[in-house]
Tab-separated table of C-alpha atoms in Angstrom:
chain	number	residue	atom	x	y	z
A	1	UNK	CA	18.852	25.383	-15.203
A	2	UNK	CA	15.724	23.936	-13.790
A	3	UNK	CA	15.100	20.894	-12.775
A	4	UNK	CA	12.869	18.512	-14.159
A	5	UNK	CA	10.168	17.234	-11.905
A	6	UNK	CA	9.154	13.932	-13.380
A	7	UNK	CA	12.578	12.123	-14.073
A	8	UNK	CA	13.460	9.252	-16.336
A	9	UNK	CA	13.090	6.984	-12.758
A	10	UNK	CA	10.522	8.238	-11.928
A	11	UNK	CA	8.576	7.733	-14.785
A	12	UNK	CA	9.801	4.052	-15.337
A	13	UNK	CA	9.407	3.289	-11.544
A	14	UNK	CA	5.645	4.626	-11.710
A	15	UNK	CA	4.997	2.116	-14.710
A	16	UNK	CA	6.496	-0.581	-12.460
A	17	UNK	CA	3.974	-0.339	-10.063
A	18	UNK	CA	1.323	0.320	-12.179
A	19	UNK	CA	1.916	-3.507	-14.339
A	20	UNK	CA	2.890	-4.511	-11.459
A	21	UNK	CA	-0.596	-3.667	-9.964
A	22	UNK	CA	-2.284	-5.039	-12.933
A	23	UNK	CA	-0.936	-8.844	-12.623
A	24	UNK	CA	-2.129	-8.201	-8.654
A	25	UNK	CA	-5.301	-6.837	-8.608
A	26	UNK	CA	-5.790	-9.543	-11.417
A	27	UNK	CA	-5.359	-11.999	-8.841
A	28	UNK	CA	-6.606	-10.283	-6.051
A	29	UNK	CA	-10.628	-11.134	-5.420
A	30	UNK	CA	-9.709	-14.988	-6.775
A	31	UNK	CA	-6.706	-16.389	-5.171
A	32	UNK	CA	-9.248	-16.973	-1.684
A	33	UNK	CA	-11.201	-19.124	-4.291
A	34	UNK	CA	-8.395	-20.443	-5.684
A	35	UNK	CA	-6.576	-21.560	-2.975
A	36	UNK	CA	-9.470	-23.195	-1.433
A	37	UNK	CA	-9.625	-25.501	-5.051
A	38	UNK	CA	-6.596	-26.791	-4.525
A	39	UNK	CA	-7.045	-28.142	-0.921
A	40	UNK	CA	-6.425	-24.985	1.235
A	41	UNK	CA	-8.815	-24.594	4.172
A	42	UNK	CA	-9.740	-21.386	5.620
A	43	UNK	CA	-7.779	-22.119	8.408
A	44	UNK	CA	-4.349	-22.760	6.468
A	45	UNK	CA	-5.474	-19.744	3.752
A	46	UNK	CA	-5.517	-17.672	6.964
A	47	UNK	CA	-1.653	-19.068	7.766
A	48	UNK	CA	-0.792	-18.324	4.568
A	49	UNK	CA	-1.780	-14.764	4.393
A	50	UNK	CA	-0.278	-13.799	8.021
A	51	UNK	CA	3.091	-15.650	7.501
A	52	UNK	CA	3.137	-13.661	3.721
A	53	UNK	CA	2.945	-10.394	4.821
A	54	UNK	CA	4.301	-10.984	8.173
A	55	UNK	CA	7.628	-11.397	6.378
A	56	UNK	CA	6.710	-8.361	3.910
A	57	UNK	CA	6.611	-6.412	7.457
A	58	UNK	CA	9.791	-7.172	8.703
A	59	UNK	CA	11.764	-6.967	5.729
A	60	UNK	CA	10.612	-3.605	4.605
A	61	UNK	CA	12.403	-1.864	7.438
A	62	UNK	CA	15.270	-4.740	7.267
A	63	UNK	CA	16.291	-4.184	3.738
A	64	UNK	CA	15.517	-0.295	4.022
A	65	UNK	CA	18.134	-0.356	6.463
A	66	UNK	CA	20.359	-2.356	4.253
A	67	UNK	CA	19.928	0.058	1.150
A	68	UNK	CA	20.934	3.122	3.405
A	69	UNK	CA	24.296	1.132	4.741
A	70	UNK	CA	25.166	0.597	1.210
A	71	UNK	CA	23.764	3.921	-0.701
A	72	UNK	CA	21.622	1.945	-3.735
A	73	UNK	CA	18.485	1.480	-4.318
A	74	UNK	CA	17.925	-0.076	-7.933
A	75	UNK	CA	19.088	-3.582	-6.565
A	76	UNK	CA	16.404	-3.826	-4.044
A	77	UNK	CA	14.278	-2.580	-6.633
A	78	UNK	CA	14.816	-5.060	-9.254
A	79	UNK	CA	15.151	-8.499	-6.771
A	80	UNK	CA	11.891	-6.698	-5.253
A	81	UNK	CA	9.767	-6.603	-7.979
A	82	UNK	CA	11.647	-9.519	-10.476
A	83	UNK	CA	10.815	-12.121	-7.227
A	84	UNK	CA	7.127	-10.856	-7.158
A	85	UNK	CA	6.368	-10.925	-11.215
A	86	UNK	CA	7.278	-14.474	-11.292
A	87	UNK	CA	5.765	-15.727	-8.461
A	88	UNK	CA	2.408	-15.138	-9.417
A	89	UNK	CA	2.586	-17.380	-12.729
A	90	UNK	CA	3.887	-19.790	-10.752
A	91	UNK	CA	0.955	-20.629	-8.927
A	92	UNK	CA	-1.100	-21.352	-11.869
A	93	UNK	CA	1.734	-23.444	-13.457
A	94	UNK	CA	2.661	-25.144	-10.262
A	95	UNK	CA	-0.642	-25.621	-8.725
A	96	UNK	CA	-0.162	-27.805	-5.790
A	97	UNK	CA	-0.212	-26.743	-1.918
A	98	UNK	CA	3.714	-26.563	-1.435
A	99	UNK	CA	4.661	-24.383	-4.335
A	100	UNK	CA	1.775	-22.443	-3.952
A	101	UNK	CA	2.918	-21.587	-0.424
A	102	UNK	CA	6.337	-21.081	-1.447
A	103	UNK	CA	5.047	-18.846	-4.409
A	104	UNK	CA	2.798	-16.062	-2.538
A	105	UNK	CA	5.834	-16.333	0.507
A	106	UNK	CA	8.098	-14.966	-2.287
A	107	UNK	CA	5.579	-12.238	-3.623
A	108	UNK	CA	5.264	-10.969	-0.380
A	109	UNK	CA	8.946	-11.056	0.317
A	110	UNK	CA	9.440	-9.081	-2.657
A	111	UNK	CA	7.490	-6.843	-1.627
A	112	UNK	CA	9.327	-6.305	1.724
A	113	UNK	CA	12.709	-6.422	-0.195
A	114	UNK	CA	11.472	-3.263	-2.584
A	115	UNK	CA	9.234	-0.818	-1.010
A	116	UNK	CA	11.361	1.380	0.862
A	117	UNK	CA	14.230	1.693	-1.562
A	118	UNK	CA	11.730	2.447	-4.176
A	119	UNK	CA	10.002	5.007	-2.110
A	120	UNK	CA	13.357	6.713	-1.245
A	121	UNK	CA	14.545	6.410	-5.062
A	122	UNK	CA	11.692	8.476	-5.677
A	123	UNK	CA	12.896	10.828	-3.058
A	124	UNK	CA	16.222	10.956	-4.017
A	125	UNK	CA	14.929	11.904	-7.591
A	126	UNK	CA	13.278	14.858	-6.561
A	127	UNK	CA	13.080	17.952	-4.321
A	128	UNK	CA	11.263	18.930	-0.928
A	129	UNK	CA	9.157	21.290	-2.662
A	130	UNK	CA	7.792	18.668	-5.605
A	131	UNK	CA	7.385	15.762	-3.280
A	132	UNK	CA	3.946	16.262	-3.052
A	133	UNK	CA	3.735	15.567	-7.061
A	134	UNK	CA	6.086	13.304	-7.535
A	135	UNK	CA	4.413	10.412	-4.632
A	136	UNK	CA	0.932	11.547	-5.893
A	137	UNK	CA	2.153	10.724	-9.859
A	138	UNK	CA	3.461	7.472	-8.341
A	139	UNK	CA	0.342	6.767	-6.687
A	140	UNK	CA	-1.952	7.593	-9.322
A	141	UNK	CA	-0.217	4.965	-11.696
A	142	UNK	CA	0.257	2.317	-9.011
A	143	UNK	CA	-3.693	2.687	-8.528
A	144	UNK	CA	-4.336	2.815	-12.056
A	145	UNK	CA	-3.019	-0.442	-12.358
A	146	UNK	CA	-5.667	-1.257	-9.225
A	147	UNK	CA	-8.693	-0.039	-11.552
A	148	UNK	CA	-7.642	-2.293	-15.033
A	149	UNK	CA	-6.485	-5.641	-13.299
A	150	UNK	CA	-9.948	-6.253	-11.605
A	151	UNK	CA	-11.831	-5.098	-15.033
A	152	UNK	CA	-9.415	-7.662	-17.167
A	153	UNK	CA	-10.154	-10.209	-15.086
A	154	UNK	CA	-14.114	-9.911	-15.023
A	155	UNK	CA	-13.668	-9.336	-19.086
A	156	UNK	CA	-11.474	-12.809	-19.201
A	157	UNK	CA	-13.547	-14.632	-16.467
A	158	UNK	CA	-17.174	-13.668	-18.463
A	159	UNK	CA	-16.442	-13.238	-21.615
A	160	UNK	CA	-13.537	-15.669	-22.344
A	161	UNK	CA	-15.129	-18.087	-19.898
A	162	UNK	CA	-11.053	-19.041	-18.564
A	163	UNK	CA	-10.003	-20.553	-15.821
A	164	UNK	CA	-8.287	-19.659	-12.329
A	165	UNK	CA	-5.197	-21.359	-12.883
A	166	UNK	CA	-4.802	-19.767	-16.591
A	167	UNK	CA	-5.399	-16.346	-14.912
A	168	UNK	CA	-2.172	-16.845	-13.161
A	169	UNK	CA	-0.790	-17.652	-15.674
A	170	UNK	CA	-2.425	-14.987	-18.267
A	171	UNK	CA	-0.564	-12.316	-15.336
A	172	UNK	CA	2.916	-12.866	-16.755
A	173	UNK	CA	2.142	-10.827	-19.260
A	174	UNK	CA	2.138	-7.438	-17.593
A	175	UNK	CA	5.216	-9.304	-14.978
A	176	UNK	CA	7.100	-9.517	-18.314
A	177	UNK	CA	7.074	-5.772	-18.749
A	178	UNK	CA	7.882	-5.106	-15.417
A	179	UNK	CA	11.204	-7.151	-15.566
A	180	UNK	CA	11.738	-5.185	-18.585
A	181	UNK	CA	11.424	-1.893	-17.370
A	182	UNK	CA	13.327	-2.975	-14.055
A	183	UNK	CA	16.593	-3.558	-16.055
A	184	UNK	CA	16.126	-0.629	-18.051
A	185	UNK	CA	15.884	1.541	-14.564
A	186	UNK	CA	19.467	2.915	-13.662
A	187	UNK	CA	21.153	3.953	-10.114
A	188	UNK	CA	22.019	7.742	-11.893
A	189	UNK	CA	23.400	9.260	-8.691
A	190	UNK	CA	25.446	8.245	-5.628
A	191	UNK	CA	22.884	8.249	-2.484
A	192	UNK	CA	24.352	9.052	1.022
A	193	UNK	CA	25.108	6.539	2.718
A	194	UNK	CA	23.807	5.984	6.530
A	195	UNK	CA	26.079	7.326	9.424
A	196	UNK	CA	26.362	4.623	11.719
A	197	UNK	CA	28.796	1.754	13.201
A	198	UNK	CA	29.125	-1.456	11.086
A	199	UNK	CA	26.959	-3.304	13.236
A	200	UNK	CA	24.950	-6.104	11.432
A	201	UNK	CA	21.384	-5.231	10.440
A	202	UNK	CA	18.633	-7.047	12.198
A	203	UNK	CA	15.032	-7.644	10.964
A	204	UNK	CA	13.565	-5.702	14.279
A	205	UNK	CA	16.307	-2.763	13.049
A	206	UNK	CA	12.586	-0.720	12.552
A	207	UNK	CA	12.206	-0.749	16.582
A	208	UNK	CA	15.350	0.637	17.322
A	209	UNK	CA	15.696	3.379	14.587
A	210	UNK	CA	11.660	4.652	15.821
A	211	UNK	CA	13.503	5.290	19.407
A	212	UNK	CA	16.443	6.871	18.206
A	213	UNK	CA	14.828	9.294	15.388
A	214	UNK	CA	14.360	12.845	15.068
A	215	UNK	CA	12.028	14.061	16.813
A	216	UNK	CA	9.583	15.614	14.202
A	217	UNK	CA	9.635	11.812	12.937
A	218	UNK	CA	8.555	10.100	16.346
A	219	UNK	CA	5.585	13.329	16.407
A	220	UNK	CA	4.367	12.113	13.091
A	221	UNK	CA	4.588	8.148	13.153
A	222	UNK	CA	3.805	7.153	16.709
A	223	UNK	CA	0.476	8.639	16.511
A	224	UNK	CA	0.145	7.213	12.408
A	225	UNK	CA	0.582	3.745	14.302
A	226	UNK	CA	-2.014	4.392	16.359
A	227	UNK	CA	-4.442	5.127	13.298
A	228	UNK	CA	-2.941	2.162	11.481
A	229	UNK	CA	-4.637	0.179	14.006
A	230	UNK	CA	-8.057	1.372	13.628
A	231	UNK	CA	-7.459	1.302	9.858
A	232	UNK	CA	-8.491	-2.518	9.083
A	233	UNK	CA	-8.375	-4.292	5.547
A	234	UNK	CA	-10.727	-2.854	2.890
A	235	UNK	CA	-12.965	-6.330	3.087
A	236	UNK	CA	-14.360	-4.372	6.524
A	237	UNK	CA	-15.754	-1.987	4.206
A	238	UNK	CA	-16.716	-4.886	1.524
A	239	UNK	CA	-18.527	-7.161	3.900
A	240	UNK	CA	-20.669	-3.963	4.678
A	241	UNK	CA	-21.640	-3.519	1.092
A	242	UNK	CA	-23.144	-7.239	1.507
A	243	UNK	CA	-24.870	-6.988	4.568
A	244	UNK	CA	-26.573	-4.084	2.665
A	245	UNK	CA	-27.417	-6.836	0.484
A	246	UNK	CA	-25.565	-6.202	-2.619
A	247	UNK	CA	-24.265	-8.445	-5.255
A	248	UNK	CA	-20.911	-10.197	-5.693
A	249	UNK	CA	-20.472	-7.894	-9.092
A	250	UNK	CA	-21.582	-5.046	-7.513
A	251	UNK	CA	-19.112	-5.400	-4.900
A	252	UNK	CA	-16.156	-5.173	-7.419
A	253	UNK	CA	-17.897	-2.228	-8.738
A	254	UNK	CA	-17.411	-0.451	-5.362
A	255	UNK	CA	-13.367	-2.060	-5.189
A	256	UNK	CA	-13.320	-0.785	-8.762
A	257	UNK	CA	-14.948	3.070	-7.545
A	258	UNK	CA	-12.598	3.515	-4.534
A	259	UNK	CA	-9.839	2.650	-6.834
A	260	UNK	CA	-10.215	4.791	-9.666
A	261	UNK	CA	-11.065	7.636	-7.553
A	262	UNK	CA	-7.822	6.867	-5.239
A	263	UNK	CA	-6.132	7.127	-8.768
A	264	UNK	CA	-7.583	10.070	-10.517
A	265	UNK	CA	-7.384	12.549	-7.218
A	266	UNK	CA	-3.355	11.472	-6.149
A	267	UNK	CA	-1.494	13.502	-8.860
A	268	UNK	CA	-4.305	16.591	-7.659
A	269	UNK	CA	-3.995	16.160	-4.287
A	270	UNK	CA	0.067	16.243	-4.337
A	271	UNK	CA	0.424	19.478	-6.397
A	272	UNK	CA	-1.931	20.784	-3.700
A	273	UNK	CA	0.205	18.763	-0.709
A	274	UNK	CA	2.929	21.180	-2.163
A	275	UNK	CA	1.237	24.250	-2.268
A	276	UNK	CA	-0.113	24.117	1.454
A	277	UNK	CA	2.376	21.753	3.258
A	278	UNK	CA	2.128	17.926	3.048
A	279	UNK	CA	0.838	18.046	6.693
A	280	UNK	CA	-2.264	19.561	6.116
A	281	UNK	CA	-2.798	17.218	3.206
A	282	UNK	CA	-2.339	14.293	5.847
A	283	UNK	CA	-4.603	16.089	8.236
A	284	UNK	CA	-7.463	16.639	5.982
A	285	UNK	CA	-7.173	12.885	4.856
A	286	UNK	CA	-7.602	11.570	8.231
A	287	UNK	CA	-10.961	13.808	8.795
A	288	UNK	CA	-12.459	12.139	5.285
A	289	UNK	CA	-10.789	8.936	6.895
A	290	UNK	CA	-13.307	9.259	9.901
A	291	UNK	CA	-16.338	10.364	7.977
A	292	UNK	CA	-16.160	7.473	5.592
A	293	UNK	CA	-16.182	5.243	8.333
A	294	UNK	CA	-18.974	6.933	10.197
A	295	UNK	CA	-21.308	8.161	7.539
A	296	UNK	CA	-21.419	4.290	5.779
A	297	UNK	CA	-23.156	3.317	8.531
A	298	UNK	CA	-26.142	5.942	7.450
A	299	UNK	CA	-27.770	4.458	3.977
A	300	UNK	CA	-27.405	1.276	2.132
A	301	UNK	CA	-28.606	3.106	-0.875
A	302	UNK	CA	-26.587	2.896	-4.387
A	303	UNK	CA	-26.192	6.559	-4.716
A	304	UNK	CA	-24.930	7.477	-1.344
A	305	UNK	CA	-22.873	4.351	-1.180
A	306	UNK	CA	-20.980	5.189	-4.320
A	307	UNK	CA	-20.327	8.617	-2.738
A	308	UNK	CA	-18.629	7.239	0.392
A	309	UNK	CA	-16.565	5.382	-1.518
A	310	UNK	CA	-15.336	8.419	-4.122
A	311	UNK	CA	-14.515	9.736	-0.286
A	312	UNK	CA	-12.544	7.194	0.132
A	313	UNK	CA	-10.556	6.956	-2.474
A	314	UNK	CA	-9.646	10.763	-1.527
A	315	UNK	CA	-8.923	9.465	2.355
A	316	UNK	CA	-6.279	7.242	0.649
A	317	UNK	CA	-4.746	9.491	-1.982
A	318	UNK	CA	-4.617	11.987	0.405
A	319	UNK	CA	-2.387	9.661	2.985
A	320	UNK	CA	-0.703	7.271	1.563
A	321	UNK	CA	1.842	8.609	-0.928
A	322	UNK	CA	1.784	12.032	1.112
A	323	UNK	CA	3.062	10.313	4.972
A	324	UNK	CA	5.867	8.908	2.601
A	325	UNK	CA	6.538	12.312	1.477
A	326	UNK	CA	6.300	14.504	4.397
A	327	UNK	CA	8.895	11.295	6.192
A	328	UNK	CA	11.526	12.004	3.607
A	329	UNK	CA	11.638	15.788	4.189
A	330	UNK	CA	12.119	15.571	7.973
A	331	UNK	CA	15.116	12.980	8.115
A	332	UNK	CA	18.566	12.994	6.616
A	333	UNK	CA	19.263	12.101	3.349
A	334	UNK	CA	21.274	9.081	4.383
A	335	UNK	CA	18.619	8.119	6.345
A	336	UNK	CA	15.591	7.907	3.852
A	337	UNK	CA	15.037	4.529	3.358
A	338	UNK	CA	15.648	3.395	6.537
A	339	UNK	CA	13.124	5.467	8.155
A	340	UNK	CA	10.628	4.613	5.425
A	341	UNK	CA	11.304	0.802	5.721
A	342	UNK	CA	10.675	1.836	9.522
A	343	UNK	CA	7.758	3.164	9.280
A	344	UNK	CA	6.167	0.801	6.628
A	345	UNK	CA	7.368	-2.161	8.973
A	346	UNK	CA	5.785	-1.040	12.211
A	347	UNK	CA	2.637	0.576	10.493
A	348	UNK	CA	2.109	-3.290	8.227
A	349	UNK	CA	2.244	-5.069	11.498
A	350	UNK	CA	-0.264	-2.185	12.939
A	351	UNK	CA	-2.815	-2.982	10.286
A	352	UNK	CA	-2.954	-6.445	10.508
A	353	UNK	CA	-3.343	-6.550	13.695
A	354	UNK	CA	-6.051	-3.537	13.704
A	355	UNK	CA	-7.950	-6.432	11.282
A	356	UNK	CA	-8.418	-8.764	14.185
A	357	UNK	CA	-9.192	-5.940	16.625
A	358	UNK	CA	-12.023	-5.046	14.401
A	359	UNK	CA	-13.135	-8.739	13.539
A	360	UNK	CA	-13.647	-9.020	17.386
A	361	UNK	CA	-15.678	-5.899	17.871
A	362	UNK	CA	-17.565	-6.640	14.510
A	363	UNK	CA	-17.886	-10.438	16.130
A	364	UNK	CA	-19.502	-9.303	19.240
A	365	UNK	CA	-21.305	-5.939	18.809
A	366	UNK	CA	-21.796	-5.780	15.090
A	367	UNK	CA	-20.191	-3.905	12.104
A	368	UNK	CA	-22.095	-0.272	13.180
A	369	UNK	CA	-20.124	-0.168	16.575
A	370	UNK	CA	-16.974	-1.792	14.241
A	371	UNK	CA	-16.759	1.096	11.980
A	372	UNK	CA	-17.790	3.831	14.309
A	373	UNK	CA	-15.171	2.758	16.708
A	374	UNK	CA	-12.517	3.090	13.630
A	375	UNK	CA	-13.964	6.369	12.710
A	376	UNK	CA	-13.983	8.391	16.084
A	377	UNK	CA	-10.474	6.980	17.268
A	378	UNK	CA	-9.614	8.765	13.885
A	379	UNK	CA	-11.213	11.948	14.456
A	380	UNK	CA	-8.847	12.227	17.608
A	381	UNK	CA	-5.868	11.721	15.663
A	382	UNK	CA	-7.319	14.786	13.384
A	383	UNK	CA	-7.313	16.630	16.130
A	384	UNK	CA	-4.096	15.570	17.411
A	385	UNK	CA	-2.876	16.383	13.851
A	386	UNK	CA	-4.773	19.900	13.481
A	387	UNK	CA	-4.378	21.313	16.596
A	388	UNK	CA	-1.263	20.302	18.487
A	389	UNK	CA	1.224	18.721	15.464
A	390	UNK	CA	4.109	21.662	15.327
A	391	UNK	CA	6.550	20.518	12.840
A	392	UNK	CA	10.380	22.334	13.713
């Protein structure tokens, strides 16, 4: 009998992200503003964000540990994503400094405590050869959810004329049907568990497991981590659009472009991924990664701009979802989620720090040099990838 590619899970996990996107990217261009109307400076806005997803970072690879020791996922899954859908009404209910903090802190943890059990659910659900479709499908709804939260809240902010804090709380609405669907999502089959001595997982368990892991995994993620610090925060890419001189709504257009083309091209670009090897999928996304970056330095016209960022959205579909993939078909079963939550750990802290590296050079020498210097380091990796990356 064949087997179905797109499970019951992985259908109902897929509309998890995608509300769960919603209520985010909802929030997403306000809660700077927001946070700054309640008292926050930049300074303490700036502590807030790096404490957040410092603990995201640490507790991705930390509880992906955890879910391999004790073969579930749907826990981590649920406490993930229940902790993050009501932490984001809370702010507008609650808004005072102290919650507040205490409200994004838990978002972000929940985020830590989901992400690599859900990604190796999704494995788990599936086979080698429709990886490639199943993380694309994911991706595309996740994203989807990327494109309509930024559009409801420009149609609520100018149309309805509300208010910050009632935005928060307005995003319960899509965090309700995420609970929902969480407790309607089922651990169907026993997952194997992780072969190793009962010694007590520690949040830096991502460190040790990148030394002691096969080798096809340290020849793909070592030189990832390098890219994942040339690969700064989207608002690099933002901040150019309004040195070019464009407007604050045109600027969410562009968020709004790179999103719905990251969406619409992940379900294509996995059925491809499993045609010609995940790999090569990877590969050609980090060559569109480095022309992005290079080639937005060329025109600040409408038209051209528009096209880098359709590009982009292809970098990231072609990357994202795929790296997740091509990591669960080179390590043991009982080892998914670990060596996800390893790899999302290590690559996190990567990227934040890769923001500061190119704040500095974008500081001193100007966002050309800032961008180019991302692009080129990521034409090497290509080339690492292309040329030398044999997979055994």
């Amino acid at each position: 009998m064949k087997r179905k590619v797109f499970t019951k899970s992985i259908i109902l996990l897929s509309m998890i992200s995608f509300f769960t996107d919603v209520a985010s990217e909802m929030l997403y261009p306000v809660i700077p503003i927001f946070l700054k109307s309640i008292g926050f400076s930049v300074f303490f806005i700036g502590i807030l964000e790096g404490l957040a997803e410092s603990i995201a970072s640490f507790s991705k690879g930390y509880f992906g540990n955890l879910s391999d020791k004790i073969g579930k996922r749907v826990p981590f899954v649920r406490v993930g994503y229940v902790l993050s859908a009501i932490s984001k009404p809370l702010m507008g209910l609650f808004p005072y400094i102290g919650t507040v903090f205490i409200a994004r802190t838990l978002d972000r943890f929940g985020k830590g405590i989901r992400t690599s059990a859900r990604d190796a659910l999704l494995s788990d659900e599936t086979t080698p050869e429709h990886k490639g479709k199943v993380f694309g499908f994911h991706r595309a709804m996740d994203t989807a959810g990327a494109v309509v939260g930024p559009v409801i809240t420009l149609l609520l902010l100018n149309i309805y004329t509300i208010q910050f804090r009632e935005l928060f709380i307005f995003s319960a609405i899509p965090g309700l049907v995420v609970i929902l669907f969480c407790f309607i999502l089922k651990e169907k089959k026993k997952v194997p568990t992780l072969n190793v001595s009962n010694k007590k997982t520690n949040f830096f368990i991502f460190v040790s497991y990148l030394i002691k892991a096969p080798l096809n995994y340290r020849q793909i993620v070592i030189p990832l981590l390098v890219f994942a610090l040339i690969n700064s925060s989207d608002f690099f890419l933002l901040l150019k659009l309004k040195e070019f001189g464009f407007s604050d709504n045109r600027v969410i257009f562009f968020y709004i472009l790179f999103n719905l083309s990251y969406a619409v091209f992940s379900f294509p670009v996995g059925r491809i991924a499993d045609r010609i090897g995940l790999k090569n999928v990877i590969t050609f996304g980090l060559f569109i990664f480095s022309a992005v970056y290079i080639l937005i330095n060329v025109s600040g016209s409408l038209f051209w701009l528009a096209f880098i960022f359709l590009l982009y959205g292809l970098f990231s579909s072609s990357t994202e979802g795929m790296i997740k993939a091509l990591i669960t078909n080179i390590v043991p079963p009982g080892e998914t989620a670990t060596a996800l939550g390893a790899y999302n750990a290590l690559s996190s802290i990567c990227v934040f720090l890769s923001s500061s590296i190119t704040g500095l050079i974008w500081n001193f020498w100007g966002s050309t040099l800032a961008l180019l210097f991302s692009g080129l380091v990521s034409l090497i990796i290509f080339f690492y990838f292309a040329i030398f990356l044999k997979l055994r």
